[in-house]
mmCIF file of C-alpha atoms in Angstrom:
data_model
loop_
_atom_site.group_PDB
_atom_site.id
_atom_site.type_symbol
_atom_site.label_atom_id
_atom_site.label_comp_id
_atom_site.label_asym_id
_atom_site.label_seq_id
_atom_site.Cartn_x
_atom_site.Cartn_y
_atom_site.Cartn_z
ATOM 1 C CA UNK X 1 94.692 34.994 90.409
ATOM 2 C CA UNK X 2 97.117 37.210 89.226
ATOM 3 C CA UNK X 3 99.872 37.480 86.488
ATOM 4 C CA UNK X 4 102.504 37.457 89.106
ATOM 5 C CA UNK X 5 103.457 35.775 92.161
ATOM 6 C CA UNK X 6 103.952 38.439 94.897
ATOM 7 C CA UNK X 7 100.314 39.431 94.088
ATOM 8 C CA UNK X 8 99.037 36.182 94.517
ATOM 9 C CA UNK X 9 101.026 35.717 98.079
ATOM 10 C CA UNK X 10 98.912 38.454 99.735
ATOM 11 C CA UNK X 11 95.918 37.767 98.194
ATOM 12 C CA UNK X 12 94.085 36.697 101.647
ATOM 13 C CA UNK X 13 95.734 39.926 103.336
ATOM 14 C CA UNK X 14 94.785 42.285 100.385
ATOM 15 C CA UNK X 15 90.959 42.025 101.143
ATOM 16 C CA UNK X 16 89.388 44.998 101.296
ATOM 17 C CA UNK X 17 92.413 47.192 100.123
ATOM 18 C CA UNK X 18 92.266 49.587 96.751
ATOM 19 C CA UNK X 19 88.994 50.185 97.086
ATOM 20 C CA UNK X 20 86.942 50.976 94.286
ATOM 21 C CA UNK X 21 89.747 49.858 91.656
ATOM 22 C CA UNK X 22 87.586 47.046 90.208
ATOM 23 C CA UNK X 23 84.486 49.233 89.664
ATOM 24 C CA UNK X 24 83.012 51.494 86.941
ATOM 25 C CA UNK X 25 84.137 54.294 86.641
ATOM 26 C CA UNK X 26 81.713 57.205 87.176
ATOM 27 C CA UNK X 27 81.779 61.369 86.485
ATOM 28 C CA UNK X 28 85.323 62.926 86.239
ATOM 29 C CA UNK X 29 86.823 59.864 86.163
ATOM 30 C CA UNK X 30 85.442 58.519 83.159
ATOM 31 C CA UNK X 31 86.520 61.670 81.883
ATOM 32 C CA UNK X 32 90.121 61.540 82.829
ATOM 33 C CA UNK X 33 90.592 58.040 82.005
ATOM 34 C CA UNK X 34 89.527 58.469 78.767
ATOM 35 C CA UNK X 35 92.290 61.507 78.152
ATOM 36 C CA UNK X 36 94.923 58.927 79.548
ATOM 37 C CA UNK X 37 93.814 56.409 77.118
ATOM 38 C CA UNK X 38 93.884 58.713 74.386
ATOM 39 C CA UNK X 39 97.672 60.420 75.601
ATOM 40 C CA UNK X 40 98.846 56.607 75.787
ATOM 41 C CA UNK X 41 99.296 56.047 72.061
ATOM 42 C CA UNK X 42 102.218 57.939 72.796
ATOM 43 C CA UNK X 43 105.885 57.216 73.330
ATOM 44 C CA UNK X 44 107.011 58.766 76.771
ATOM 45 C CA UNK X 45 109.319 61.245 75.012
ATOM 46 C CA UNK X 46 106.538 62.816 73.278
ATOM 47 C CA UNK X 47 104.304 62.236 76.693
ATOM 48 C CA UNK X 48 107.205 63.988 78.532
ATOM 49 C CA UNK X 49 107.433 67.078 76.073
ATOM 50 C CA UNK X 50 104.006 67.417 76.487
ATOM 51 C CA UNK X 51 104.599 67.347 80.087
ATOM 52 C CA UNK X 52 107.012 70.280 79.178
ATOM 53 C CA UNK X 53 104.515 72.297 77.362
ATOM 54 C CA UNK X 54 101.873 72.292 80.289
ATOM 55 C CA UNK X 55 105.084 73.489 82.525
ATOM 56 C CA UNK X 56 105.199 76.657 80.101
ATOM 57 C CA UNK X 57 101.393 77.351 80.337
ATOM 58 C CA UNK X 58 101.953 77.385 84.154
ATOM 59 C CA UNK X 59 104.486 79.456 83.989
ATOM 60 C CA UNK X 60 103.419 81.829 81.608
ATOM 61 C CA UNK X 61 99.910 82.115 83.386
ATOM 62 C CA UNK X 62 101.318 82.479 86.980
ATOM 63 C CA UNK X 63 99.806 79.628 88.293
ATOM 64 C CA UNK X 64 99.532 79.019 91.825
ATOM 65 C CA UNK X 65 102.113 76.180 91.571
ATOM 66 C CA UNK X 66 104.807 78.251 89.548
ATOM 67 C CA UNK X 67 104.783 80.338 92.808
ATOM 68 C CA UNK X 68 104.520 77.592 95.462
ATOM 69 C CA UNK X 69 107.464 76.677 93.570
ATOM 70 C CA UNK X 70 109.385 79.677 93.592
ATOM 71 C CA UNK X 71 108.996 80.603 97.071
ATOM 72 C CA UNK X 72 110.084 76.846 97.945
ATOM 73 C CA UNK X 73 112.895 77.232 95.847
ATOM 74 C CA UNK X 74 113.880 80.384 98.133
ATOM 75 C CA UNK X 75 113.361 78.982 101.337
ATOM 76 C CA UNK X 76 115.182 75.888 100.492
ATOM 77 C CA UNK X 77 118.162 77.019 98.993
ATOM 78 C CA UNK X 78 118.836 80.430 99.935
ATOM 79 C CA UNK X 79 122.871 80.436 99.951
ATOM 80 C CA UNK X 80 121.817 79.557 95.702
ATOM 81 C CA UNK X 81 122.040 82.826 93.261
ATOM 82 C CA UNK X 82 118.145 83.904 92.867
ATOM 83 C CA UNK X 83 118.965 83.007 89.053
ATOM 84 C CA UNK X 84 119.704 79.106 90.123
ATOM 85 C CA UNK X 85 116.457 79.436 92.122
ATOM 86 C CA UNK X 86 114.331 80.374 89.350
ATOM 87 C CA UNK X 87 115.999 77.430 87.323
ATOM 88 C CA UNK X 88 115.115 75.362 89.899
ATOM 89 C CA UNK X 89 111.857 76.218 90.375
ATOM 90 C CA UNK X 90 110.958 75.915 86.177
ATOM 91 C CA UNK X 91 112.786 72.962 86.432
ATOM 92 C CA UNK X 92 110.651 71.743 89.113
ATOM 93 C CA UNK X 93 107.293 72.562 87.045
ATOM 94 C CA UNK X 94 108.580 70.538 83.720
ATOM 95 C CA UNK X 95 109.223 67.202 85.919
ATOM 96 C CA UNK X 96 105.968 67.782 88.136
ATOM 97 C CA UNK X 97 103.978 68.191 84.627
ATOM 98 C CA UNK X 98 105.937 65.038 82.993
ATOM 99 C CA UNK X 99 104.573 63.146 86.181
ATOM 100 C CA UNK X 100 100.991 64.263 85.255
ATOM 101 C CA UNK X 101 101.275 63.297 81.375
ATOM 102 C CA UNK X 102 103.434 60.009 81.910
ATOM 103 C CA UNK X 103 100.634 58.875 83.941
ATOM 104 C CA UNK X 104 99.321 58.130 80.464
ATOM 105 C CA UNK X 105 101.868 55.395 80.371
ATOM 106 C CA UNK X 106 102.009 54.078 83.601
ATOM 107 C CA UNK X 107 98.211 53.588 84.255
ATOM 108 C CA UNK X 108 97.616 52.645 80.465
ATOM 109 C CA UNK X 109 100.397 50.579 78.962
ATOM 110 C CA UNK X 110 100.457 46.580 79.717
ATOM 111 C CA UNK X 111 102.433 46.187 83.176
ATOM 112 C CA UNK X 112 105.861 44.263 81.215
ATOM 113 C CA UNK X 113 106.006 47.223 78.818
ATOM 114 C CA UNK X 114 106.062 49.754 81.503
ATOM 115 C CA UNK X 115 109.018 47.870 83.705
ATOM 116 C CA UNK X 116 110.574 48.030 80.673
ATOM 117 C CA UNK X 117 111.189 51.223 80.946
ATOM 118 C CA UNK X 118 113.267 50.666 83.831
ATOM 119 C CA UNK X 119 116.873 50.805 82.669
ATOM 120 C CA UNK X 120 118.923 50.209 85.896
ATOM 121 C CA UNK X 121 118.514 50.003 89.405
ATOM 122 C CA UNK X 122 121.073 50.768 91.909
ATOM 123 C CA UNK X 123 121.215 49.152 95.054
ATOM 124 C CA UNK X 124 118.611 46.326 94.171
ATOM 125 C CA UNK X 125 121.175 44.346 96.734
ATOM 126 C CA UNK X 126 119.331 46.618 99.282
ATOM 127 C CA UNK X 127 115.617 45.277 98.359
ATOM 128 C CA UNK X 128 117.174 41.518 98.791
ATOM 129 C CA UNK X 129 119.155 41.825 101.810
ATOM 130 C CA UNK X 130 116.379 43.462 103.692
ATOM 131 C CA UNK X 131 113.942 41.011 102.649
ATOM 132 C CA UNK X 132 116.024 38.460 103.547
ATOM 133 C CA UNK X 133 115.916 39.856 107.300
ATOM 134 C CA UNK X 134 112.279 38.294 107.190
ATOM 135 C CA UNK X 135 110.914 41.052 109.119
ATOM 136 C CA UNK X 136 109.278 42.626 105.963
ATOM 137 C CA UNK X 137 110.011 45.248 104.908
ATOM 138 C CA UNK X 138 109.789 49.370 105.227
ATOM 139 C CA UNK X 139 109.950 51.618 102.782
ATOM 140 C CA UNK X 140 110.364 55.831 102.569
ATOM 141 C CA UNK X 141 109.264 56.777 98.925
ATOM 142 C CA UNK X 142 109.099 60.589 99.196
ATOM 143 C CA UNK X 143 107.312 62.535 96.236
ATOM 144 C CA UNK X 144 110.204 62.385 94.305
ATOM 145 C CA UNK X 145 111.053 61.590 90.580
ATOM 146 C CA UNK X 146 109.012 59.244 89.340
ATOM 147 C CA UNK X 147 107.275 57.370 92.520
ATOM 148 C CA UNK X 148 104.225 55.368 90.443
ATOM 149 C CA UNK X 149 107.241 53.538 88.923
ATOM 150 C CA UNK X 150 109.159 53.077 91.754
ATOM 151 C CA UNK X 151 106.247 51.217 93.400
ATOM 152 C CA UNK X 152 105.577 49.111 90.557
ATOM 153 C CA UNK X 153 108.790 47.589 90.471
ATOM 154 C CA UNK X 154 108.839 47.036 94.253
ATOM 155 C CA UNK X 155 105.432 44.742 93.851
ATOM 156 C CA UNK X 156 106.796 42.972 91.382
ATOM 157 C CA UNK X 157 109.303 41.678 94.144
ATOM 158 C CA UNK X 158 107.443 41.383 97.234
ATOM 159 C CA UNK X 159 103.702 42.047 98.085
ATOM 160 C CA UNK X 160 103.503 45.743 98.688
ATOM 161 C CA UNK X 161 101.102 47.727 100.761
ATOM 162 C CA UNK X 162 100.460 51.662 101.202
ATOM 163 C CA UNK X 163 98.122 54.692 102.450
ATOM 164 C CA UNK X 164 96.748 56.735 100.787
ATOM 165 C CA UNK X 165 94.429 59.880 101.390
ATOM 166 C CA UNK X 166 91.060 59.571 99.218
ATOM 167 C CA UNK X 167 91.133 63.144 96.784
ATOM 168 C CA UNK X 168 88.860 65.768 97.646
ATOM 169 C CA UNK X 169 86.363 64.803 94.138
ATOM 170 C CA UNK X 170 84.971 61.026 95.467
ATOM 171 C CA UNK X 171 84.756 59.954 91.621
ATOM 172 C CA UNK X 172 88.446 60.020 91.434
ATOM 173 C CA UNK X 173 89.147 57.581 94.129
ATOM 174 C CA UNK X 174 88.283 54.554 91.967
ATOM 175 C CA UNK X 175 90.699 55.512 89.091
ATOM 176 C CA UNK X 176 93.727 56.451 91.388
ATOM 177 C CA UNK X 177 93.026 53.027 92.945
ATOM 178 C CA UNK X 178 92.850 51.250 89.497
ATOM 179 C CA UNK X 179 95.949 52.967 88.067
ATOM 180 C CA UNK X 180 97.933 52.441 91.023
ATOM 181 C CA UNK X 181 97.295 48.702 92.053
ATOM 182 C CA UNK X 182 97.812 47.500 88.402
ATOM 183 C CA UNK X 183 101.581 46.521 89.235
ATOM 184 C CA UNK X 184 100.121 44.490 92.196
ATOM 185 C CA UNK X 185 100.201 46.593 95.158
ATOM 186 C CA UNK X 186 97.004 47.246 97.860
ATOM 187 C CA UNK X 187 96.336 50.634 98.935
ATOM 188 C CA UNK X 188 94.541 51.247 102.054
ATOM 189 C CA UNK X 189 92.260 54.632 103.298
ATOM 190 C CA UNK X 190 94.250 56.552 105.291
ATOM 191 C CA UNK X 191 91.988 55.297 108.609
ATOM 192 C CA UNK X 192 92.751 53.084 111.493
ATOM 193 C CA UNK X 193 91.463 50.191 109.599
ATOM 194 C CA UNK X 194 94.180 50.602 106.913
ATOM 195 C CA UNK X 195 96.650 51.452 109.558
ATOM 196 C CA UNK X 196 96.099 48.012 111.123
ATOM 197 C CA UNK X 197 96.199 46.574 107.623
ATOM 198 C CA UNK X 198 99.971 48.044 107.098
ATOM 199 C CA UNK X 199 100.636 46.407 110.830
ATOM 200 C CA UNK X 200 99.426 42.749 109.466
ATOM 201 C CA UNK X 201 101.377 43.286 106.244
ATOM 202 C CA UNK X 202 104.621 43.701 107.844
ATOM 203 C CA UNK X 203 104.054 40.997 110.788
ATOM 204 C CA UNK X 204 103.908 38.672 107.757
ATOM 205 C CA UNK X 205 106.820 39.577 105.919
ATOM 206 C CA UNK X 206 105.552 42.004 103.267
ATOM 207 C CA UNK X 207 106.416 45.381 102.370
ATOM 208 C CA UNK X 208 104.722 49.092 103.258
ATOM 209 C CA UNK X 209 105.677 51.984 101.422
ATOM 210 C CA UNK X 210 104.827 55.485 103.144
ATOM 211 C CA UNK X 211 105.033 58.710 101.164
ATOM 212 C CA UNK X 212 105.857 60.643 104.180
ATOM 213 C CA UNK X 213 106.805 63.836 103.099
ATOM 214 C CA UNK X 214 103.623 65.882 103.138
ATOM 215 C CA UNK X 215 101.944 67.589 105.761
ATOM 216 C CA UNK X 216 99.435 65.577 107.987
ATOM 217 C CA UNK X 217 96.128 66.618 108.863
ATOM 218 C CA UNK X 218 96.216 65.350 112.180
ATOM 219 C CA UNK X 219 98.969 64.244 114.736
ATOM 220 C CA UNK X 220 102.294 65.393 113.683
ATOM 221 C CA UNK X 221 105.727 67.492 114.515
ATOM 222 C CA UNK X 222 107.761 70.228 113.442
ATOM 223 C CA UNK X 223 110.942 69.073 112.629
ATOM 224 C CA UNK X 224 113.268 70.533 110.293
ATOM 225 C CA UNK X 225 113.212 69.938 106.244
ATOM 226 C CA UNK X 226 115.739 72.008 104.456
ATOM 227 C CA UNK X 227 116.375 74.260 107.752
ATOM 228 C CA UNK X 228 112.592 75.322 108.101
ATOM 229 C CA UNK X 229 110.497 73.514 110.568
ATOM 230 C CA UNK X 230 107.759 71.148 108.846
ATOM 231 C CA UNK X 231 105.130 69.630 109.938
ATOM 232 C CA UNK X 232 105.867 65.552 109.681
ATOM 233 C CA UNK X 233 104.017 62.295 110.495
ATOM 234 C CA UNK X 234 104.883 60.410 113.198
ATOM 235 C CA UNK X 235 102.957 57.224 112.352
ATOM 236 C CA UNK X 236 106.483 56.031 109.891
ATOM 237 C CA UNK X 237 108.071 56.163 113.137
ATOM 238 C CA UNK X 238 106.021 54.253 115.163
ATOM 239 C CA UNK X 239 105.466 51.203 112.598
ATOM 240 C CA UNK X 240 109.696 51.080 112.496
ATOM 241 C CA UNK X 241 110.007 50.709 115.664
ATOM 242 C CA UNK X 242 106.995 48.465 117.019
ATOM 243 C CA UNK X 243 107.688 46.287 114.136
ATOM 244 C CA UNK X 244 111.993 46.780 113.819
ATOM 245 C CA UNK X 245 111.122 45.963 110.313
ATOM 246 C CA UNK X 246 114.128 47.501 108.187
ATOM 247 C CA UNK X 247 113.748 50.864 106.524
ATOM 248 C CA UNK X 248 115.030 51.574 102.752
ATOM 249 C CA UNK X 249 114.350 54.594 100.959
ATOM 250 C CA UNK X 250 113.848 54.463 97.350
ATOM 251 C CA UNK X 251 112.907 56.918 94.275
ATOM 252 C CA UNK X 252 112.696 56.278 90.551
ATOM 253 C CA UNK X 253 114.942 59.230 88.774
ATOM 254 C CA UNK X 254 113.425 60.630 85.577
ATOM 255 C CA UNK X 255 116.072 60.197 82.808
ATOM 256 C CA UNK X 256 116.858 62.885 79.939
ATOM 257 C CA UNK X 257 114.633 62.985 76.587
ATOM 258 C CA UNK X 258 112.051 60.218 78.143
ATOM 259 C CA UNK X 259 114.579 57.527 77.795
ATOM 260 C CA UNK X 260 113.022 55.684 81.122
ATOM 261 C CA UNK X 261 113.773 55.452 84.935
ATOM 262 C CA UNK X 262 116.734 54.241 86.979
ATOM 263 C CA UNK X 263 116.113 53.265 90.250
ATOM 264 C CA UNK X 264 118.096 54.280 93.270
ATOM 265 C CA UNK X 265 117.543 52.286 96.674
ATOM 266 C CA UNK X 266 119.632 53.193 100.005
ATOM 267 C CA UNK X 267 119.222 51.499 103.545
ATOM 268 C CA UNK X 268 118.348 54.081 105.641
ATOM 269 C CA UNK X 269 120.863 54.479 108.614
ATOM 270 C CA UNK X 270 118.908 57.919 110.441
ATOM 271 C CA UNK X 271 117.502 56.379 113.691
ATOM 272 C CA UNK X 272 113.743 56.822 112.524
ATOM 273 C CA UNK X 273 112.959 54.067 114.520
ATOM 274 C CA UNK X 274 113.431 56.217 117.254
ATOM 275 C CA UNK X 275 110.970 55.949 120.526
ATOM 276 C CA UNK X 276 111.043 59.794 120.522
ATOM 277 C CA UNK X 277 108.911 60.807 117.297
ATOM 278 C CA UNK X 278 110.495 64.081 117.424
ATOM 279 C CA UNK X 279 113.973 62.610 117.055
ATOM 280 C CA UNK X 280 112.473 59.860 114.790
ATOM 281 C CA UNK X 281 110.565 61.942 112.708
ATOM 282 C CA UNK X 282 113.736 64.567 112.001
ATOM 283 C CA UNK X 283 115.841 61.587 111.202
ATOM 284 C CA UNK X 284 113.487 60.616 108.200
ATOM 285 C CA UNK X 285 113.112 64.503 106.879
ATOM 286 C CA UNK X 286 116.804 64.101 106.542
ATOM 287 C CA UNK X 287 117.002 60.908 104.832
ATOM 288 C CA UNK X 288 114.165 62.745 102.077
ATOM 289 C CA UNK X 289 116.273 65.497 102.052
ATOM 290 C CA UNK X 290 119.469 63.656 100.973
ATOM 291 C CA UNK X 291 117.817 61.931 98.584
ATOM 292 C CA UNK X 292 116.194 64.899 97.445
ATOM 293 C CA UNK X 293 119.679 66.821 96.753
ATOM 294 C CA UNK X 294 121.005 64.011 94.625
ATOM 295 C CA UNK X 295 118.235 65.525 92.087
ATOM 296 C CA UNK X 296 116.561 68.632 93.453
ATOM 297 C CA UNK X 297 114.954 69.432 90.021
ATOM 298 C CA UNK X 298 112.888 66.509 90.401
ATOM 299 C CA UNK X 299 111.491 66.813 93.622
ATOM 300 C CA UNK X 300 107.176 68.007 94.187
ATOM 301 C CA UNK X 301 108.255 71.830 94.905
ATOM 302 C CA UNK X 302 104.835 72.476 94.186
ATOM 303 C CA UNK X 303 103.897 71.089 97.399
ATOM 304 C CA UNK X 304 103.179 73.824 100.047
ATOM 305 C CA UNK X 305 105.249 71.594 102.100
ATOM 306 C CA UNK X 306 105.487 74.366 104.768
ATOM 307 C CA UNK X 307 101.677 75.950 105.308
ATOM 308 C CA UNK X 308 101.104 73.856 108.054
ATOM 309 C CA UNK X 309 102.249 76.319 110.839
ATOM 310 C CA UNK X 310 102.919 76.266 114.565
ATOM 311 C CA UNK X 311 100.343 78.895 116.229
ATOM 312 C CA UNK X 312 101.576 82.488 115.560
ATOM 313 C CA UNK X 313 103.395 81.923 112.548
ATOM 314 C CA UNK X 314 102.331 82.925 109.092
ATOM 315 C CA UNK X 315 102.427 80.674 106.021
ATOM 316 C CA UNK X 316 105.376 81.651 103.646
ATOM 317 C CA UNK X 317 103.440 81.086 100.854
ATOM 318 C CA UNK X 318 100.999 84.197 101.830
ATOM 319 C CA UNK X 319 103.408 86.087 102.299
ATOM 320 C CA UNK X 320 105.832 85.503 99.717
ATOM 321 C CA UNK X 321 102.667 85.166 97.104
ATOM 322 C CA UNK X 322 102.937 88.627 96.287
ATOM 323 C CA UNK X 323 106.919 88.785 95.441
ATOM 324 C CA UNK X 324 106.490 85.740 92.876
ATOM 325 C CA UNK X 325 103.249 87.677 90.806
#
């Protein structure tokens, strides 16, 4: 049993999900978990200045994500001086890096001490009037502020289910699994089997949460994100509207000098339940993208959001490598 009741109501449907997360850990893992343990002694305004001082390294060494982030940063906002640009794009690095070090806290710390860290959330009317629809519950979390948080505090509420894609080192999948389910919510292989799982979860009421905004590997679109076309998944789309399940979109905002999170949830209005996925699927890029611009700082610019390419095209981040040295 668990500690809180929205784990224990989806206990039955949870079979099988996080896989790995109750197992030893083996090889790299053992190895990372042991440098979160050690980082978690400390308060997250020292984890989040450390977070800071990574950034700099990254910076200062050209690192592939310092340009990935610079040439997003151009395509994005190009009507922005190239001074605000280059803020933007440092900016970007210091709240990816404080995601990596916080991790510390929010894999390691007792579950009650981390949602205390939470010092508001607006539009927690949105969480209970959807679930009160009793059509569970969708959610868009894009990779945006603080998203481990955000999902915590959503399984407190409601039994909450996700996707995710195992990482390319095997060892790792166990520790993602365990840090990430602590709060109470299953994670399913990104495979039919866990696409059927996310089906069953929402037929009985519960919630899914879908980071949608990175390129899939497979079936996808090009719709536009930020005026460039992007490659986007079409499954969010499809589980909208075969279940009409209603769709909020939520992020966890990093606050100044590690003071905690707020919370910001919005029903999303953009008809992303849409039979046509490209209409569905360019509806959703610009609910991320709103949300996105309430912070832009704060948002994964390190992403190479727009590599995948339609035939002919070259990647931006080839060609604009070279101008970011």
């Amino acid at each position: 049993m668990s500690d809180h009741p929205a784990a224990d109501a989806h206990t039955d449907l949870a079979e099988g999900g996080s896989p790995g997360a109750r197992q030893p850990l083996t090889g790299r893992a053992r190895w990372v978990f042991g440098v979160l343990k050690a980082l978690s002694i400390l308060p997250l305004p020292v984890l989040h200045r450390l977070g800071g001082v990574l950034a700099w390294l990254s910076i200062r060494l050209k690192r592939p994500e310092w340009r990935v982030a610079r040439v997003n940063a151009d395509l994005c906002f190009p009507d922005w001086p190239a001074a605000g640009r280059d803020r933007l794009a440092r900016a970007s690095l210091r709240e990816n890096a404080k995601g990596l070090t916080e991790l510390a806290a929010l894999w390691q710390w007792p579950v009650p001490r981390v949602l205390g860290l939470i010092q508001s959330v607006e539009g927690e009317a949105v969480i209970d009037d959807a679930l009160a629809e009793g059509r569970g519950l969708l959610v868009i979390a894009p990779h945006h502020g603080a998203w481990e948080a955000l999902q915590m505090w959503l399984a407190q509420r409601v039994p909450l289910h996700a996707l995710y894609r195992p990482p390319r080192w095997k060892e790792l999948e166990a520790l993602l699994n365990r840090g990430r389910s602590r709060g109470g919510a299953t994670f399913w292989p990104a495979k039919p089997s866990g696409i059927r799982a996310l089906f069953k979860a929402l037929k009985a009421g519960e919630a899914v949460g879908v980071l949608p905004d990175q390129s899939p590997p497979g079936e996808g679109v090009f719709v536009p994100f930020f005026g460039h076309p992007a490659k986007t998944m079409t499954l969010f789309g499809k589980l909208a509207a075969r279940t009409e399940a209603p769709v909020v979109i939520g992020w966890a905002e990093r606050l100044e000098h590690g003071a905690g999170y707020r919370l910001h949830w919005q029903r999303v209005i953009e008809p992303v339940d849409n039979d046509d996925p490209q209409i569905a699927a360019a509806a959703m890029n610009r609910a991320i993208e709103a949300v996105v611009r309430e912070r832009p700082e704060q948002y994964q610019w390190t992403y190479r959001r727009f590599a995948r390419r339609r035939a002919g095209t070259k990647s931006p981040y080839r060609r604009e490598a070279a101008a970011h040295q």
